[in-house]
């Protein structure tokens, strides 16, 4: 939890630094320092969100009846492999489902972040689960 708070604080700081830039930052390879700060903040925010998505995904899998039935015939290692593959798939789909505005709101508001994570997991988990358990 402390890592999540520290990461969120870092994201907010970088996002605000990008917002306060005058746009006259040093150009390096065609991008300004403001663009770099925004890109970095977005990347950090997505990493925080991805971690939360993985945790939520694993919890959702374990609560599904289909998982209970399928996992009965699996070893612990097989169960972990399926969870890792499914939740990796869900995490990979997250960037396509989250806007930069939602990412910023999630960095500032923990209840919004929880809601956003639940929505992303709900949208992706069934398709990812079906692709790995056949």
PDB file of C-alpha atoms in Angstrom:
ATOM      1  CA  UNK A   1       0.000   0.000   0.000  1.00  0.00           C
ATOM      2  CA  UNK A   2       2.891   2.363   0.787  1.00  0.00           C
ATOM      3  CA  UNK A   3       4.390   1.663  -2.651  1.00  0.00           C
ATOM      4  CA  UNK A   4       1.045   2.477  -4.259  1.00  0.00           C
ATOM      5  CA  UNK A   5       0.806   5.772  -2.388  1.00  0.00           C
ATOM      6  CA  UNK A   6       4.389   6.701  -3.235  1.00  0.00           C
ATOM      7  CA  UNK A   7       3.841   5.871  -6.894  1.00  0.00           C
ATOM      8  CA  UNK A   8       0.618   7.860  -6.963  1.00  0.00           C
ATOM      9  CA  UNK A   9       2.333  10.849  -5.395  1.00  0.00           C
ATOM     10  CA  UNK A  10       5.137  10.612  -7.942  1.00  0.00           C
ATOM     11  CA  UNK A  11       2.620  10.413 -10.802  1.00  0.00           C
ATOM     12  CA  UNK A  12       0.736  13.441  -9.533  1.00  0.00           C
ATOM     13  CA  UNK A  13       3.972  15.412  -9.153  1.00  0.00           C
ATOM     14  CA  UNK A  14       5.120  14.574 -12.656  1.00  0.00           C
ATOM     15  CA  UNK A  15       1.703  15.288 -14.122  1.00  0.00           C
ATOM     16  CA  UNK A  16       1.549  18.644 -12.380  1.00  0.00           C
ATOM     17  CA  UNK A  17       5.087  19.460 -13.500  1.00  0.00           C
ATOM     18  CA  UNK A  18       4.018  18.806 -17.070  1.00  0.00           C
ATOM     19  CA  UNK A  19       0.920  20.987 -16.613  1.00  0.00           C
ATOM     20  CA  UNK A  20       2.893  23.929 -15.227  1.00  0.00           C
ATOM     21  CA  UNK A  21       5.415  23.921 -18.039  1.00  0.00           C
ATOM     22  CA  UNK A  22       5.226  26.906 -20.356  1.00  0.00           C
ATOM     23  CA  UNK A  23       5.794  24.719 -23.377  1.00  0.00           C
ATOM     24  CA  UNK A  24       9.142  26.391 -23.990  1.00  0.00           C
ATOM     25  CA  UNK A  25      11.126  23.531 -22.530  1.00  0.00           C
ATOM     26  CA  UNK A  26      14.330  22.327 -24.031  1.00  0.00           C
ATOM     27  CA  UNK A  27      13.785  20.371 -27.192  1.00  0.00           C
ATOM     28  CA  UNK A  28      15.558  17.055 -27.207  1.00  0.00           C
ATOM     29  CA  UNK A  29      15.107  14.853 -30.223  1.00  0.00           C
ATOM     30  CA  UNK A  30      11.871  16.576 -31.190  1.00  0.00           C
ATOM     31  CA  UNK A  31      10.089  16.457 -27.828  1.00  0.00           C
ATOM     32  CA  UNK A  32       9.840  19.074 -25.112  1.00  0.00           C
ATOM     33  CA  UNK A  33      10.499  18.475 -21.465  1.00  0.00           C
ATOM     34  CA  UNK A  34       6.758  18.943 -20.825  1.00  0.00           C
ATOM     35  CA  UNK A  35       5.939  16.118 -23.224  1.00  0.00           C
ATOM     36  CA  UNK A  36       8.575  13.954 -21.578  1.00  0.00           C
ATOM     37  CA  UNK A  37       7.116  14.649 -18.123  1.00  0.00           C
ATOM     38  CA  UNK A  38       3.613  13.769 -19.309  1.00  0.00           C
ATOM     39  CA  UNK A  39       4.833  10.583 -20.990  1.00  0.00           C
ATOM     40  CA  UNK A  40       6.766   9.597 -17.869  1.00  0.00           C
ATOM     41  CA  UNK A  41       3.788  10.342 -15.620  1.00  0.00           C
ATOM     42  CA  UNK A  42       1.531   8.325 -17.889  1.00  0.00           C
ATOM     43  CA  UNK A  43       3.950   5.402 -17.834  1.00  0.00           C
ATOM     44  CA  UNK A  44       4.244   5.464 -14.043  1.00  0.00           C
ATOM     45  CA  UNK A  45       0.489   5.746 -13.696  1.00  0.00           C
ATOM     46  CA  UNK A  46      -0.073   2.798 -16.002  1.00  0.00           C
ATOM     47  CA  UNK A  47       2.439   0.722 -14.011  1.00  0.00           C
ATOM     48  CA  UNK A  48       0.548   1.477 -10.789  1.00  0.00           C
ATOM     49  CA  UNK A  49      -2.754   0.681 -12.474  1.00  0.00           C
ATOM     50  CA  UNK A  50      -1.382  -2.519 -14.007  1.00  0.00           C
ATOM     51  CA  UNK A  51      -0.295  -3.765 -10.589  1.00  0.00           C
ATOM     52  CA  UNK A  52      -3.743  -3.058  -9.157  1.00  0.00           C
ATOM     53  CA  UNK A  53      -5.362  -4.733 -12.181  1.00  0.00           C
ATOM     54  CA  UNK A  54      -3.283  -7.885 -11.672  1.00  0.00           C
ATOM     55  CA  UNK A  55      -4.307  -8.100  -8.008  1.00  0.00           C
ATOM     56  CA  UNK A  56      -7.995  -7.515  -8.811  1.00  0.00           C
ATOM     57  CA  UNK A  57      -7.856 -10.002 -11.690  1.00  0.00           C
ATOM     58  CA  UNK A  58      -6.460 -12.783  -9.519  1.00  0.00           C
ATOM     59  CA  UNK A  59      -9.168 -12.137  -6.953  1.00  0.00           C
ATOM     60  CA  UNK A  60     -11.889 -12.178  -9.624  1.00  0.00           C
ATOM     61  CA  UNK A  61     -10.607 -15.447 -11.089  1.00  0.00           C
ATOM     62  CA  UNK A  62     -10.679 -17.162  -7.713  1.00  0.00           C
ATOM     63  CA  UNK A  63     -14.275 -16.031  -7.146  1.00  0.00           C
ATOM     64  CA  UNK A  64     -15.603 -17.479 -10.410  1.00  0.00           C
ATOM     65  CA  UNK A  65     -17.440 -20.796 -10.400  1.00  0.00           C
ATOM     66  CA  UNK A  66     -15.788 -21.777 -13.691  1.00  0.00           C
ATOM     67  CA  UNK A  67     -12.385 -21.358 -12.046  1.00  0.00           C
ATOM     68  CA  UNK A  68     -13.367 -23.513  -9.084  1.00  0.00           C
ATOM     69  CA  UNK A  69     -14.382 -26.326 -11.431  1.00  0.00           C
ATOM     70  CA  UNK A  70     -11.394 -25.991 -13.779  1.00  0.00           C
ATOM     71  CA  UNK A  71      -8.819 -25.577 -11.021  1.00  0.00           C
ATOM     72  CA  UNK A  72      -9.904 -28.787  -9.284  1.00  0.00           C
ATOM     73  CA  UNK A  73      -8.167 -30.730 -12.053  1.00  0.00           C
ATOM     74  CA  UNK A  74      -4.988 -28.600 -11.975  1.00  0.00           C
ATOM     75  CA  UNK A  75      -1.841 -28.638  -9.913  1.00  0.00           C
ATOM     76  CA  UNK A  76      -0.870 -25.493  -7.987  1.00  0.00           C
ATOM     77  CA  UNK A  77       1.737 -24.709 -10.654  1.00  0.00           C
ATOM     78  CA  UNK A  78      -0.839 -25.047 -13.431  1.00  0.00           C
ATOM     79  CA  UNK A  79      -3.259 -22.810 -11.544  1.00  0.00           C
ATOM     80  CA  UNK A  80      -0.576 -20.142 -11.112  1.00  0.00           C
ATOM     81  CA  UNK A  81       0.349 -20.359 -14.798  1.00  0.00           C
ATOM     82  CA  UNK A  82      -3.264 -19.852 -15.877  1.00  0.00           C
ATOM     83  CA  UNK A  83      -3.712 -16.925 -13.464  1.00  0.00           C
ATOM     84  CA  UNK A  84      -0.479 -15.338 -14.691  1.00  0.00           C
ATOM     85  CA  UNK A  85      -1.454 -15.759 -18.350  1.00  0.00           C
ATOM     86  CA  UNK A  86      -5.031 -14.531 -17.911  1.00  0.00           C
ATOM     87  CA  UNK A  87      -4.120 -11.570 -15.736  1.00  0.00           C
ATOM     88  CA  UNK A  88      -1.213 -10.719 -18.026  1.00  0.00           C
ATOM     89  CA  UNK A  89      -3.713 -10.596 -20.891  1.00  0.00           C
ATOM     90  CA  UNK A  90      -6.034  -8.350 -18.862  1.00  0.00           C
ATOM     91  CA  UNK A  91      -3.117  -6.045 -17.985  1.00  0.00           C
ATOM     92  CA  UNK A  92      -2.041  -5.868 -21.639  1.00  0.00           C
ATOM     93  CA  UNK A  93      -5.537  -4.753 -22.645  1.00  0.00           C
ATOM     94  CA  UNK A  94      -5.667  -2.030 -19.972  1.00  0.00           C
ATOM     95  CA  UNK A  95      -3.908   0.722 -21.981  1.00  0.00           C
ATOM     96  CA  UNK A  96      -6.536   0.439 -24.708  1.00  0.00           C
ATOM     97  CA  UNK A  97      -9.318   0.868 -22.149  1.00  0.00           C
ATOM     98  CA  UNK A  98      -7.941   3.753 -20.078  1.00  0.00           C
ATOM     99  CA  UNK A  99      -7.610   7.364 -21.177  1.00  0.00           C
ATOM    100  CA  UNK A 100      -4.984   9.773 -19.894  1.00  0.00           C
ATOM    101  CA  UNK A 101      -7.747  11.688 -18.084  1.00  0.00           C
ATOM    102  CA  UNK A 102      -8.913   8.523 -16.308  1.00  0.00           C
ATOM    103  CA  UNK A 103      -5.309   7.735 -15.426  1.00  0.00           C
ATOM    104  CA  UNK A 104      -4.866  11.202 -13.922  1.00  0.00           C
ATOM    105  CA  UNK A 105      -8.092  10.908 -11.953  1.00  0.00           C
ATOM    106  CA  UNK A 106      -7.004   7.484 -10.686  1.00  0.00           C
ATOM    107  CA  UNK A 107      -3.708   8.975  -9.492  1.00  0.00           C
ATOM    108  CA  UNK A 108      -5.522  11.569  -7.426  1.00  0.00           C
ATOM    109  CA  UNK A 109      -8.574   9.676  -6.150  1.00  0.00           C
ATOM    110  CA  UNK A 110      -8.153   6.191  -4.683  1.00  0.00           C
ATOM    111  CA  UNK A 111     -11.873   5.390  -4.849  1.00  0.00           C
ATOM    112  CA  UNK A 112     -11.896   6.327  -8.543  1.00  0.00           C
ATOM    113  CA  UNK A 113      -8.817   4.122  -9.060  1.00  0.00           C
ATOM    114  CA  UNK A 114     -10.606   1.196  -7.415  1.00  0.00           C
ATOM    115  CA  UNK A 115     -13.640   1.735  -9.637  1.00  0.00           C
ATOM    116  CA  UNK A 116     -11.489   2.054 -12.782  1.00  0.00           C
ATOM    117  CA  UNK A 117      -9.566  -1.138 -11.970  1.00  0.00           C
ATOM    118  CA  UNK A 118     -12.825  -3.042 -11.433  1.00  0.00           C
ATOM    119  CA  UNK A 119     -14.190  -1.804 -14.762  1.00  0.00           C
ATOM    120  CA  UNK A 120     -11.042  -2.721 -16.698  1.00  0.00           C
ATOM    121  CA  UNK A 121     -10.912  -6.196 -15.157  1.00  0.00           C
ATOM    122  CA  UNK A 122     -14.631  -6.797 -15.749  1.00  0.00           C
ATOM    123  CA  UNK A 123     -14.322  -5.803 -19.427  1.00  0.00           C
ATOM    124  CA  UNK A 124     -11.368  -8.101 -20.135  1.00  0.00           C
ATOM    125  CA  UNK A 125     -11.322 -11.068 -17.805  1.00  0.00           C
ATOM    126  CA  UNK A 126     -13.883 -13.259 -19.562  1.00  0.00           C
ATOM    127  CA  UNK A 127     -12.296 -12.992 -23.003  1.00  0.00           C
ATOM    128  CA  UNK A 128      -8.802 -13.529 -21.596  1.00  0.00           C
ATOM    129  CA  UNK A 129      -9.934 -16.439 -19.405  1.00  0.00           C
ATOM    130  CA  UNK A 130     -11.670 -18.109 -22.347  1.00  0.00           C
ATOM    131  CA  UNK A 131      -8.551 -17.803 -24.503  1.00  0.00           C
ATOM    132  CA  UNK A 132      -6.371 -19.637 -21.953  1.00  0.00           C
ATOM    133  CA  UNK A 133      -8.794 -22.253 -20.588  1.00  0.00           C
ATOM    134  CA  UNK A 134     -10.116 -24.345 -23.436  1.00  0.00           C
TER     135      UNK A 134
END
